[in-house]
Every structure is written in C-alpha cells, then in structure tokens.
Amino acid sequence: MKLRAGLQAMFLALVGAAVLAGLVAVALVLQQREQAQKQILALSQRSMHALASQRLLLRGEAVSEQVADALVNPLYYFDLDAIGTIIGNVLRQPDVSYVIVYDTDGSIVHDGSRDIERYDQRMDDPFASEVVAATGQHMQSNGQLLDVSAPIRVGDQRLGGVRVGYSLATARQDEDAMVAMMQARLDEIARRHLIGVGVLLVVLLALGVIVAALLQRRLVRPVRQLAGAAQRIEAGHYDVVMPADGRQDEIGELVRAFDRMRASIARHDRDIRRMAYTDTLTGLANRLAFRESLDRRLLRMQDDPGRLALLFADVDDFKRVNDTLGHDAGDAALVQFTTRIDAAVREFDVADALLARFGGDEFVVLLELPAGSGTELGPLAERLATRLVEEMARPIEVEGRQVFLGISIGITLFPDDASSAGMLLKNGDIAMYQAKLAGKNGYRFYSLAADQAVERRMHMEQALRGAWDRGELSLAYQPVMRMQDRAQVGVEALLRWRHPEFGNVAPSVFIDVAEQSGLIDVIGPQVLHAACLQARAWQQRFPAAADLFVAVNVSPRQLRGAAFAGEVEAALRASGLAARHLHLELTETAVIGDEARIGQLLAALRALGVEIWLDDFGTGFSGLSHLRRVPVDGVKIDRSFVADVLRDPDDLALTTAIISMAHSIGITVVAEGVEKEGQFEVLRDRGCDLGQGFWLGRPMDAGAFDALLQ
Ligand code: C2E
Ligand code: MG
Ligand code: MG
C-alpha cells in the first residue's frame, strides 16, 4: 500500500510541478509581453505625437508665411473678396479651425466667413495679446489649438497679420487612430502568441499524461502487482500468478526472477512441510500431523457428527531392545512394527483410518465412523486392538535374533470420553498406562475412575524423576541382629522419600511407581552404591562394625537388565566393600518365571561372593520346595508370619518348618518384623539365625546409626 502511494504520488507530484512551472513561466512571459506592448505603444504614441507636432508646426509656418505673402496686396488695397478667397482656401484644410486676418491694432479684418461676422471686432482670445505684440512669426498652443501668426508687411510697414488656428484634436484623433491600429496589430500578434503558448502547454500536458500513463502501466502497476504477490506469498499462498507478458526490460527480468523465487520458496515450503509432518524413520504421520488431522476432524464433526476411536499403543519394554541390541536394532524393530501395525489397520478397512508415530515406541491409530454408520465403534476398536496385540505377539527378527515384545493399547472414544483433541490424546495415554498397569500386552478402554488413580500415579512419577539428585531420597538403616546373643551383625538399607509437598511417601507406594515407570533402573544402582559406601565407612570407622554387612533390596525389574551383575561389581569396587558383606534381597516373584536366566544371574552374583536372600518369604507361591532349585544364601520370613507366631499355632508351625527346612539345605534364616520380646524368644528357641524388627531396632538415618555403633 505504501509503495503504491509512494511511486504514484511522487510521479503525479512531479508532473503537477512541471505543469505548474510551465504555467508560471507562461504567465511570466505573457506579463512581460504585455508590459513590452504597453511600452511600445507609449513610445510610438510619443514619437508619433512629436512627429505630428513637428510636421504641423512646419506646415503652420509655411502656410502662415505663404498666406501672409499672398495677403499683402489684397490687404493693402483692402480687397476683402480677395482676402476671403485666399483664407477660404486655407480654411478648407481639414485641421484648420480658423484663419483670421487682423490689422495693426489687432482688430479683425476677415475671419473667413461670408459675412465677416466679426469684422472690426478686437481679438479677445487668450492668444491675441501675444499675437499682436509679436514682430515676426509666432506660435502658441494651449493643447487644443495651435495658433500660428505671421505679420503682413509691405517693405518695413506692417499692415497687420494673419493667424491660422490648427485644431490639435484632429491631429490627436489621427494619432489615436494610429495607436488603436497599432494596438489592434499588437493584440493580434499577442493572440497568436498566446495560442502558440497554449498549444505548447496542451502538448506538454498531453505528453505528461502519456508519460504518466506509460509509467503507471509499465512500472507502477507491475511493481504494485509484485508487492501484492509478495504479500500473498508472505501469507502462505504460493499459487499467485505472475503477469507473464514476456517483457525484455528490467521489469520483465524482475518479474521472472520473482517468479523463480516464488517457485523455489513454494518448493522449500513443501519440503519443510513434508519433513515437519512425517516421521523420518517410519514415514508415518508424526505427532504434529496427527494432531492437526484430529483437530480438523473434530472441527468438521461440529456440523457433521461422527464418531472417533483413538488407540494409543506403546510397545512394552522397548527400551530393552535399545539397551541390549543397540539403537540401530531398535530402529529396525520399529520399522517392522510399523509394517505390521499398518497392515493390521488396513485390514480393518475403515475409511480415513490414520496411523501415526508419536516418537519413541508410541503409535496412535485414529478410526472414524460417520454418524449413520451401522458399525459400532467400540467393538471395532476392540477388534483392532486385539489384532494388534496378536500381531505383536509374534516374535520379530532383528540382527539374526528373535525378539519377543508386547504392546499395550489404550482406547478412548469420541464423543463419549472427551470432546477436545487434547483430552482425547490424554485419555488415550492414560488408558494405555492402565493397560500397562494391568500387566501389559493388552488393551484397556479409558475409564474415568481409573484415570484419577493413574493421574495421581503419573503425578507421583513426575515428582519422583530426579528426586535422588534433588536430595529428596535417602537411605534409612535397620539393624539386623544375631538371635543367639543379640549382637548387631548387619543393616538393611531402606529407601526413604521426603517430598517437599507430599511429605514422607511410603516406600510401598513409591517403590511401586518407580518399578512400573522404570525409574527403579536409575534409582536402584544409586541405592546400591550409597549403601555399599555407607557400610564400608562404618566398617572403617568402628571396630565393632568391622564385619558389618549391608542388605540391599533389589526389585524384580532390576534383575531383567543384563547389566545388573556389572552394577553390583562396580558398587563393590567403588566402595571397597568386600562382596561377602553385601546381601541382596530379592522377592520370590523376581526369581520365579525365567528360572534359567535368573539362575544364571544369581550364580554369577554368588560367584562374586555376594549373598542372595529371598525377602518376604512365605507370601509368594514358590513354596519350600522351590528353595532347592534356586541358589540362595538365606530367606527372610515375612513379618505377617512372625506377627502371629505367639497366637496362631499354624504360623508357628510354618515358621518352624521354614527354619528347619532352610537349615537342612544350609541356608540362613532371618525373621522380619520382630516387635515383641515374646516373638524374639520363640524364634530364638526354634533356632532362627538372625532377626530384625522394631523391638530390636527401628530403621534410622545414618547419623543415628553412628551413635548406635559408638
Ligand atoms: P522389606 O524389604 O521387607 O523391608 C522391611 C520393611 O518392614 C520395612 O518397611 C521396614 O521398615 C519394616 N519393618 C521392619 N521392622 C518392622 C517391625 O517390627 N514391624 C513392622 N510392622 N514393620 C517392620 P519399609 O521401609 O516401609 O519398606 C517397605 C518395602 O519397600 C521393603 O520391604 C522393600 O520391599 C521395599 N524397599 C525399601 N527400600 C527399597 C530399596 O531400596 N529398593 C527396593 N527395590 N525396594 C525397597
Ligand atoms: Mg527387604
Ligand atoms: Mg521383607
């Protein structure tokens, strides 16, 4: 807009200024000419006047002289008729007003009239006195009349004189007529002059208009069009059409260059869009593309109701593939998953089904059914989920190895569960999380009640992330005593979380969250290192603790990684703690299942010299017979049995059986949750080796333990 006003306005202003300058110049010239004309007129009038006066004077002189001569005789003889004839001739001249012949006294002898009306009258006009007094030819004028007188003599004798009066008015009339003629001539010239100038001006103006129109057409308009095109391109419309008139000048060049630039920008924009909207690894739509498509569909459904199902799928334990086989293998696995998921989705043949990868191992499928469709969306989504789970159950082959993985899928429906894209995605995520909590490799429909629990959990998971580094996590130590003499032989390291907002969070709660979310993979090794360092420090500082062991709890998840044995070794090396002073407490659930692999791992750990204890023994399903097959160094009788040993004979029997059974295969027995002296005594009498419980010592922080050891 600005450009438009600029060029055009500037140009019009220039033309206007030129025209104005021309007009001023013309006006000046005209004025000048007018003045010159006036001067010329005045000058010629003056010179004409001078010339006429001169000529009249000369004529007057000559005529009066002549008449005076001619009148000598008639006057001498007083021949009035002859006098009358002579002066009548003079009077006939057009500009002669009067001719008077007078005598020496100044009395009129003849005035040219037939009857000589003024005969013998004295001349009483203003010129008369001078005329009579003059001795020779005499001239007088009063502006209206020129009076020329000449004496009439005979020898030396004066007879009288003659006066000829010329009317100057006639002369002036002639003059005026001359001047008027000249004026008319000059005006004519001026008029022609003016017409010439006018024509010139019109031509100039026309030229200006033509140039302006040309400039407008050839320069301003294309520049304006370019500016408009640039604005449209800026707004993201690359389809603007350039004026293609094949001009060979600079503007043509500019337009062509501009068009090339437009094409190039459009190309780049397409590329960038493609890059921004597709997942580079799988070629699927990415999160952004999915989100935009979802938004579009929701918008459309405001007028044209329909139903949507969103399946949020996450590959179970995909991290394991990356950790054990490397990221290239992980990528290869993802590509295979993509092929399978894509094929399954296509099989369902729902119009407008959209599959996207949200990064990592998350895939999202969107199914859409129009309002009138006879198909039920929920069951359809469920069938697809089942199909996907089945598909993923088949092992995939990566780098020559068979990999078994599962998939957890959350399903949420529109408009049933949520009305906005953000909420739908969140619900899908939550439902997926629920599927994971429910044991993975399956699907769950979104439910609000479960959502709240999950939300709390997710919130806690968020809070737990980085808690160790922020110093919110610490270790408490609970003494482990020898039953025989109540000597302190070891400690169990127990994790504590003090959250700035939630306060102290129970380990049973947050350990679970850490395990489910995989955070335990980070926290576990940190606990292991800290506990080993602490135990070693006590050993070095207190002689009484020279043989102190530390028991560290290990979650089942930690055993799954191939790196666990290495981590234990690293912790021992870093702290300088002897392997036999480290006890690892595993739960029964950790050791059942993949027995061959766990057996190998436990054997490797025991080979280091580390002791393996089974925690919470009796609550699992392993049973006593299991102990024979799993290589462990001790069992910790769960405190639920210990709590009732005094009241429930069955529990006492079971506890006794465990002790003797364990002793028969040569492993140590620890009693947990000893809260009363009576419990302690019963267990000691049954031969239980070690004990732990509030009655023997509560968990305390490291500082408190220092005091105890002293
Ligand atoms: P656990 O390994 O069986 O630990 C013993 C639990 O019993 C501790 O609860 C301890 O405070 C409690 N306890 C000890 N004596 C008595 C007693 O006389 N009476 C009663 N009623 N309870 C007693 P805590 O500290 O709440 O830990 C709960 C569970 O959390 C532990 O059970 C363990 O499975 C897990 N845990 C704690 N720290 C860690 C850790 O660092 N890593 C892992 N993976 N799990 C841990
Ligand atoms: Mg324990
Ligand atoms: Mg226990």
PDB file of C-alpha atoms in Angstrom, residues 479-483 485-491 539 544-550 581 583 613 689-691 705:
ATOM      1  CA  PRO A 479      19.849 -53.222  62.396  1.00  0.00           C
ATOM      2  CA  VAL A 480      19.940 -56.959  61.790  1.00  0.00           C
ATOM      3  CA  MET A 481      20.778 -58.894  64.980  1.00  0.00           C
ATOM      4  CA  ARG A 482      22.097 -62.368  65.683  1.00  0.00           C
ATOM      5  CA  MET A 483      19.341 -64.101  67.683  1.00  0.00           C
ATOM      6  CA  ASP A 485      23.451 -63.094  71.530  1.00  0.00           C
ATOM      7  CA  ARG A 486      21.610 -60.090  70.019  1.00  0.00           C
ATOM      8  CA  ALA A 487      24.845 -58.904  68.521  1.00  0.00           C
ATOM      9  CA  GLN A 488      24.459 -56.461  65.642  1.00  0.00           C
ATOM     10  CA  VAL A 489      25.747 -58.193  62.537  1.00  0.00           C
ATOM     11  CA  GLY A 490      24.297 -56.105  59.738  1.00  0.00           C
ATOM     12  CA  VAL A 491      21.891 -53.487  58.485  1.00  0.00           C
ATOM     13  CA  GLN A 539      33.465 -50.767  58.940  1.00  0.00           C
ATOM     14  CA  ALA A 544      32.644 -53.165  66.381  1.00  0.00           C
ATOM     15  CA  ALA A 545      31.361 -52.907  62.818  1.00  0.00           C
ATOM     16  CA  ALA A 546      34.371 -54.420  61.111  1.00  0.00           C
ATOM     17  CA  ASP A 547      32.322 -57.372  59.933  1.00  0.00           C
ATOM     18  CA  LEU A 548      29.047 -55.498  59.358  1.00  0.00           C
ATOM     19  CA  PHE A 549      27.047 -56.488  56.271  1.00  0.00           C
ATOM     20  CA  VAL A 550      24.521 -54.383  54.404  1.00  0.00           C
ATOM     21  CA  HIS A 581      29.405 -58.017  53.212  1.00  0.00           C
ATOM     22  CA  HIS A 583      23.448 -59.103  50.754  1.00  0.00           C
ATOM     23  CA  TRP A 613      18.449 -63.584  50.273  1.00  0.00           C
ATOM     24  CA  ASP A 689      19.661 -67.284  62.957  1.00  0.00           C
ATOM     25  CA  LEU A 690      19.038 -63.570  62.550  1.00  0.00           C
ATOM     26  CA  GLY A 691      16.274 -61.180  63.499  1.00  0.00           C
ATOM     27  CA  PHE A 705      23.315 -45.283  63.391  1.00  0.00           C
TER      28      PHE A 705
END
